[in-house]
Structure formats: C-alpha cells, structure tokens
C-alpha cells in the first residue's frame, strides 16, 4: 500500500516540520529527560540510538549524558536498504549516510542486532497499536525483523496517530515515547 503510506507520511512530516526549531529542541530535551528515567532504559546495557535528520527528535544529549555507563550504537546504511549497528561515543568521527543522516564510520566496532537490548527507533508516524511508518525504504523493517530487543519508537506527540497503514513485513513497536510520555503496546 505505498500510496496510502506515502499520503500519511507526508501529512505527518509536514506537521513535524511546522514545529519551530525552539519547540523541537525543548520537546527533544523533555524526551531525553523522561527516557533516562524509564526502567527499560536503566535496565538496558546496549542501546541503539540514531543521529537525527533535521526535524527529527534529537537524542544527541543522551550520548553525552550516559556514555560512561552504557554502550551506544548507531546505524550505518548499507546497500539493499539494510543497516549495520556500530559503537558510538561523543568524540567519534561521523560521516554522511543515506538522506544526509550522519553515521558512524565503517571501522567503528560492529554490534549484532541480537546483542542490542533497546532500540530507539526514529519514525514518521506511530499508532496506538504500535504500527510504525518509517521513511519509505524499509530500513528498520529489515534491521528489526529478528531482533529480540525492546523497540521504542521515538517521536513528537504530533506523530502519534489513531491508525497507521501497515503491511505484513512492518515490524511493530513495543512502545512510543514523545514529550507527552511513554505508551506501551
Ligand atoms: P518504511 O517502513 O520505511 O515506512 P515500507 O514499510 O513502505 O517503508 O517498506 C519499504 C519497502 O521495504 C517495501 O517495498 C517492502 O517490500 C520492503 N521491505 C520491508 N521489510 C522488508 C524485509 N524484511 N525484507 C525485504 N524487504 C522488506
Ligand atoms: Mg515499514
């Protein structure tokens, strides 16, 4: 259902872009603040985060706050729309990947998805059943297909919808965290 997904994706991303830079910054800080208080975060040793594109929730403060106590990894985009996860610290070199997102370099330590306790998953939209709409390439659907870790969608409240179209290969989220707090599915 590419057309239905495309329409919903464009609509929500339009709302996200309409938030001011200052509002996105404040909401992102609130999200990081509540994330680090969650037991599912405290209990996780290895955490997959992401390096934000322009209007996405910016979790970069998380890495600066918590990198001494936990192992953080971030995705690299591969050919065939696959992802590999590599260790990141605040001082690591980054390079440009798909769509202009920064990513760890090839030489950064590779961590298999099976070793990741918590995935912080960027998204275009999420509904109240945990269905996730990504950015249209299926990167996270492939990467999370067999991953046992907790999948926490991260977004602004305006990205939470009553219903998101989904297909059999879409990997559902176990929770959604926004500036309005956590929902678990
Ligand atoms: P997104 O999740 O980024 O919003 P879609 O759900 O529309 O994007 O998926 C994009 C494409 O990725 C689809 O054409 C789909 O066939 C493909 N895809 C998704 N998951 C898998 C998978 N596990 N293996 C192979 N192809 C997949
Ligand atoms: Mg999908």
CSV table of N, CA and C in Angstrom, one decimal, residues 28-116:
chain,number,residue,atom,x,y,z
A,28,UNK,N,12.6,17.7,22.5
A,28,UNK,CA,13.6,16.7,22.4
A,28,UNK,C,14.3,16.6,23.8
A,29,UNK,N,14.5,17.7,24.5
A,29,UNK,CA,15.1,17.7,25.8
A,29,UNK,C,14.2,17.0,26.8
A,30,UNK,N,12.9,17.2,26.7
A,30,UNK,CA,11.9,16.6,27.6
A,30,UNK,C,11.9,15.1,27.3
A,31,UNK,N,12.0,14.7,26.1
A,31,UNK,CA,12.0,13.2,25.7
A,31,UNK,C,13.3,12.6,26.3
A,32,UNK,N,14.5,13.2,26.1
A,32,UNK,CA,15.7,12.6,26.7
A,32,UNK,C,15.5,12.5,28.2
A,33,UNK,N,15.0,13.6,28.9
A,33,UNK,CA,14.8,13.6,30.3
A,33,UNK,C,13.9,12.5,30.8
A,34,UNK,N,12.8,12.2,30.1
A,34,UNK,CA,12.0,11.1,30.6
A,34,UNK,C,12.5,9.7,30.2
A,35,UNK,N,13.2,9.7,29.0
A,35,UNK,CA,13.8,8.4,28.6
A,35,UNK,C,14.8,7.8,29.7
A,36,UNK,N,15.7,8.7,30.2
A,36,UNK,CA,16.7,8.2,31.1
A,36,UNK,C,16.1,7.8,32.5
A,37,UNK,N,14.8,8.2,32.7
A,37,UNK,CA,14.2,7.7,34.0
A,37,UNK,C,13.4,6.4,33.8
A,38,UNK,N,13.3,5.9,32.6
A,38,UNK,CA,12.5,4.7,32.4
A,38,UNK,C,13.3,3.5,32.8
A,39,UNK,N,12.6,2.5,33.5
A,39,UNK,CA,13.3,1.3,33.9
A,39,UNK,C,13.8,0.5,32.6
A,40,UNK,N,13.1,0.6,31.5
A,40,UNK,CA,13.5,-0.2,30.4
A,40,UNK,C,14.8,0.4,29.8
A,41,UNK,N,15.0,1.7,30.1
A,41,UNK,CA,16.3,2.3,29.7
A,41,UNK,C,17.4,2.0,30.7
A,42,UNK,N,17.0,2.1,32.0
A,42,UNK,CA,18.0,1.8,33.0
A,42,UNK,C,18.5,0.4,33.0
A,43,UNK,N,17.6,-0.5,32.6
A,43,UNK,CA,18.0,-2.0,32.6
A,43,UNK,C,18.8,-2.3,31.3
A,44,UNK,N,18.8,-1.5,30.3
A,44,UNK,CA,19.4,-1.8,29.0
A,44,UNK,C,20.9,-1.5,29.1
A,45,UNK,N,21.7,-2.4,28.7
A,45,UNK,CA,23.2,-2.2,28.6
A,45,UNK,C,23.6,-1.7,27.3
A,46,UNK,N,23.1,-2.3,26.2
A,46,UNK,CA,23.5,-1.9,24.9
A,46,UNK,C,22.2,-1.3,24.2
A,47,UNK,N,22.4,0.0,23.7
A,47,UNK,CA,21.2,0.7,23.3
A,47,UNK,C,21.5,1.3,21.9
A,48,UNK,N,20.6,1.0,20.9
A,48,UNK,CA,20.7,1.6,19.6
A,48,UNK,C,20.0,2.9,19.6
A,49,UNK,N,20.8,4.0,19.3
A,49,UNK,CA,20.2,5.3,19.1
A,49,UNK,C,20.3,5.7,17.7
A,50,UNK,N,20.1,6.9,17.3
A,50,UNK,CA,20.2,7.3,15.9
A,50,UNK,C,20.7,8.8,15.9
A,51,UNK,N,21.3,9.2,14.8
A,51,UNK,CA,21.7,10.6,14.7
A,51,UNK,C,20.7,11.3,13.8
A,52,UNK,N,20.1,12.4,14.3
A,52,UNK,CA,18.9,12.9,13.8
A,52,UNK,C,19.1,13.6,12.4
A,53,UNK,N,18.1,13.5,11.6
A,53,UNK,CA,17.9,14.3,10.4
A,53,UNK,C,17.2,15.6,10.9
A,54,UNK,N,17.2,16.7,10.1
A,54,UNK,CA,16.8,18.0,10.6
A,54,UNK,C,15.6,18.1,11.6
A,55,UNK,N,14.5,17.5,11.2
A,55,UNK,CA,13.3,17.8,12.0
A,55,UNK,C,13.0,16.7,13.0
A,56,UNK,N,13.9,15.7,13.1
A,56,UNK,CA,13.6,14.5,14.0
A,56,UNK,C,13.9,14.9,15.4
A,57,UNK,N,13.3,14.1,16.3
A,57,UNK,CA,13.6,14.2,17.8
A,57,UNK,C,15.1,14.0,17.9
A,58,UNK,N,15.8,15.0,18.6
A,58,UNK,CA,17.2,15.0,18.7
A,58,UNK,C,17.6,14.4,20.0
A,59,UNK,N,18.2,13.2,20.0
A,59,UNK,CA,18.6,12.4,21.2
A,59,UNK,C,20.1,12.6,21.5
A,60,UNK,N,20.8,13.5,20.8
A,60,UNK,CA,22.2,13.5,20.9
A,60,UNK,C,22.7,13.8,22.4
A,61,UNK,N,21.9,14.5,23.2
A,61,UNK,CA,22.3,14.8,24.5
A,61,UNK,C,22.4,13.5,25.4
A,62,UNK,N,21.6,12.5,24.9
A,62,UNK,CA,21.6,11.2,25.6
A,62,UNK,C,23.0,10.6,25.6
A,63,UNK,N,23.7,10.7,24.5
A,63,UNK,CA,25.0,10.1,24.3
A,63,UNK,C,26.0,10.8,25.3
A,64,UNK,N,25.9,12.1,25.3
A,64,UNK,CA,26.8,12.9,26.2
A,64,UNK,C,26.6,12.6,27.7
A,65,UNK,N,25.3,12.4,28.0
A,65,UNK,CA,24.9,12.2,29.4
A,65,UNK,C,25.3,10.8,29.9
A,66,UNK,N,25.1,9.8,29.1
A,66,UNK,CA,25.1,8.4,29.6
A,66,UNK,C,26.2,7.5,29.0
A,67,UNK,N,27.1,8.0,28.2
A,67,UNK,CA,28.0,7.1,27.5
A,67,UNK,C,29.0,6.4,28.4
A,68,UNK,N,29.2,6.9,29.7
A,68,UNK,CA,30.1,6.2,30.5
A,68,UNK,C,29.5,4.9,31.1
A,69,UNK,N,28.2,4.9,31.2
A,69,UNK,CA,27.6,3.7,31.9
A,69,UNK,C,27.0,2.7,30.9
A,70,UNK,N,26.8,3.1,29.6
A,70,UNK,CA,26.2,2.2,28.7
A,70,UNK,C,26.9,2.1,27.3
A,71,UNK,N,26.6,1.1,26.6
A,71,UNK,CA,27.2,1.0,25.2
A,71,UNK,C,26.2,1.5,24.2
A,72,UNK,N,26.5,2.6,23.5
A,72,UNK,CA,25.5,3.1,22.5
A,72,UNK,C,26.0,2.7,21.1
A,73,UNK,N,25.1,2.3,20.3
A,73,UNK,CA,25.4,2.0,18.9
A,73,UNK,C,24.5,2.9,18.0
A,74,UNK,N,24.9,3.1,16.8
A,74,UNK,CA,24.0,3.9,15.8
A,74,UNK,C,24.2,3.2,14.5
A,75,UNK,N,23.1,3.4,13.6
A,75,UNK,CA,23.1,2.6,12.4
A,75,UNK,C,23.9,3.3,11.3
A,76,UNK,N,24.5,2.4,10.4
A,76,UNK,CA,25.1,2.8,9.1
A,76,UNK,C,24.2,2.2,8.0
A,77,UNK,N,23.9,3.0,7.0
A,77,UNK,CA,23.1,2.5,5.9
A,77,UNK,C,24.0,1.7,4.9
A,78,UNK,N,23.5,0.5,4.6
A,78,UNK,CA,24.2,-0.4,3.6
A,78,UNK,C,23.5,-0.4,2.3
A,79,UNK,N,24.0,-1.1,1.3
A,79,UNK,CA,23.3,-1.3,0.1
A,79,UNK,C,22.1,-2.2,0.4
A,80,UNK,N,21.1,-2.4,-0.5
A,80,UNK,CA,20.0,-3.2,-0.3
A,80,UNK,C,19.1,-2.7,0.9
A,81,UNK,N,19.3,-1.5,1.3
A,81,UNK,CA,18.4,-0.9,2.3
A,81,UNK,C,18.5,-1.6,3.6
A,82,UNK,N,19.8,-2.1,3.9
A,82,UNK,CA,20.0,-2.7,5.2
A,82,UNK,C,20.8,-1.8,6.1
A,83,UNK,N,20.8,-2.1,7.4
A,83,UNK,CA,21.5,-1.3,8.4
A,83,UNK,C,22.5,-2.2,9.1
A,84,UNK,N,23.6,-1.6,9.5
A,84,UNK,CA,24.5,-2.3,10.5
A,84,UNK,C,24.7,-1.3,11.6
A,85,UNK,N,24.8,-1.8,12.8
A,85,UNK,CA,24.9,-1.0,14.0
A,85,UNK,C,26.4,-1.0,14.6
A,86,UNK,N,26.9,0.2,14.8
A,86,UNK,CA,28.3,0.4,15.3
A,86,UNK,C,28.3,1.2,16.5
A,87,UNK,N,29.3,0.9,17.3
A,87,UNK,CA,29.5,1.6,18.6
A,87,UNK,C,29.8,3.1,18.3
A,88,UNK,N,29.2,4.0,19.1
A,88,UNK,CA,29.4,5.4,19.0
A,88,UNK,C,29.7,6.0,20.4
A,89,UNK,N,30.6,7.0,20.5
A,89,UNK,CA,30.8,7.8,21.7
A,89,UNK,C,30.8,9.3,21.2
A,90,UNK,N,30.6,10.2,22.2
A,90,UNK,CA,30.5,11.6,21.8
A,90,UNK,C,31.7,12.1,21.0
A,91,UNK,N,32.9,11.5,21.1
A,91,UNK,CA,34.0,12.0,20.4
A,91,UNK,C,34.3,11.3,19.1
A,92,UNK,N,33.5,10.3,18.7
A,92,UNK,CA,33.8,9.6,17.4
A,92,UNK,C,33.6,10.5,16.2
A,93,UNK,N,34.4,10.1,15.2
A,93,UNK,CA,34.2,10.7,13.8
A,93,UNK,C,32.9,10.2,13.2
A,94,UNK,N,32.2,11.0,12.5
A,94,UNK,CA,31.0,10.6,11.8
A,94,UNK,C,31.1,10.9,10.4
A,95,UNK,N,30.3,10.2,9.5
A,95,UNK,CA,30.3,10.5,8.1
A,95,UNK,C,28.9,10.6,7.6
A,96,UNK,N,28.7,11.0,6.4
A,96,UNK,CA,27.3,11.1,5.8
A,96,UNK,C,26.8,9.8,5.3
A,97,UNK,N,25.5,9.5,5.6
A,97,UNK,CA,24.9,8.3,5.0
A,97,UNK,C,23.7,8.6,4.2
A,98,UNK,N,22.8,7.7,4.0
A,98,UNK,CA,21.6,7.9,3.2
A,98,UNK,C,20.8,9.1,3.7
A,99,UNK,N,20.3,9.9,2.8
A,99,UNK,CA,19.5,11.0,3.1
A,99,UNK,C,20.1,12.1,3.9
A,100,UNK,N,21.5,12.1,4.0
A,100,UNK,CA,22.2,13.2,4.7
A,100,UNK,C,22.3,13.0,6.2
A,101,UNK,N,21.8,11.8,6.7
A,101,UNK,CA,22.0,11.5,8.1
A,101,UNK,C,23.5,11.2,8.4
A,102,UNK,N,23.9,11.7,9.5
A,102,UNK,CA,25.3,11.3,9.9
A,102,UNK,C,25.3,9.9,10.4
A,103,UNK,N,26.4,9.2,10.3
A,103,UNK,CA,26.5,7.8,10.7
A,103,UNK,C,28.0,7.5,11.2
A,104,UNK,N,28.1,6.4,12.0
A,104,UNK,CA,29.5,6.0,12.4
A,104,UNK,C,30.2,5.5,11.2
A,105,UNK,N,31.6,5.6,11.3
A,105,UNK,CA,32.4,5.1,10.1
A,105,UNK,C,32.5,3.6,10.1
A,106,UNK,N,32.9,3.0,9.0
A,106,UNK,CA,33.0,1.6,8.8
A,106,UNK,C,33.9,0.9,9.8
A,107,UNK,N,34.8,1.6,10.3
A,107,UNK,CA,35.8,1.0,11.2
A,107,UNK,C,35.3,0.9,12.7
A,108,UNK,N,34.2,1.6,13.0
A,108,UNK,CA,33.7,1.6,14.4
A,108,UNK,C,33.2,0.2,14.7
A,109,UNK,N,33.4,-0.3,15.9
A,109,UNK,CA,33.0,-1.6,16.3
A,109,UNK,C,31.6,-2.0,15.9
A,110,UNK,N,31.5,-3.2,15.3
A,110,UNK,CA,30.2,-3.7,14.8
A,110,UNK,C,29.5,-4.4,15.9
A,111,UNK,N,28.2,-4.1,16.2
A,111,UNK,CA,27.5,-4.9,17.2
A,111,UNK,C,26.2,-5.5,16.5
A,112,UNK,N,26.1,-6.8,16.7
A,112,UNK,CA,25.0,-7.5,16.0
A,112,UNK,C,23.6,-7.1,16.7
A,113,UNK,N,22.5,-7.0,15.9
A,113,UNK,CA,21.2,-6.7,16.4
A,113,UNK,C,20.8,-7.6,17.6
A,114,UNK,N,21.2,-8.8,17.6
A,114,UNK,CA,20.9,-9.8,18.7
A,114,UNK,C,21.4,-9.3,20.0
A,115,UNK,N,22.5,-8.5,20.0
A,115,UNK,CA,23.1,-8.0,21.3
A,115,UNK,C,22.6,-6.7,21.8
A,116,UNK,N,21.6,-6.1,21.1
A,116,UNK,CA,21.1,-4.8,21.4
A,116,UNK,C,19.8,-5.0,22.3
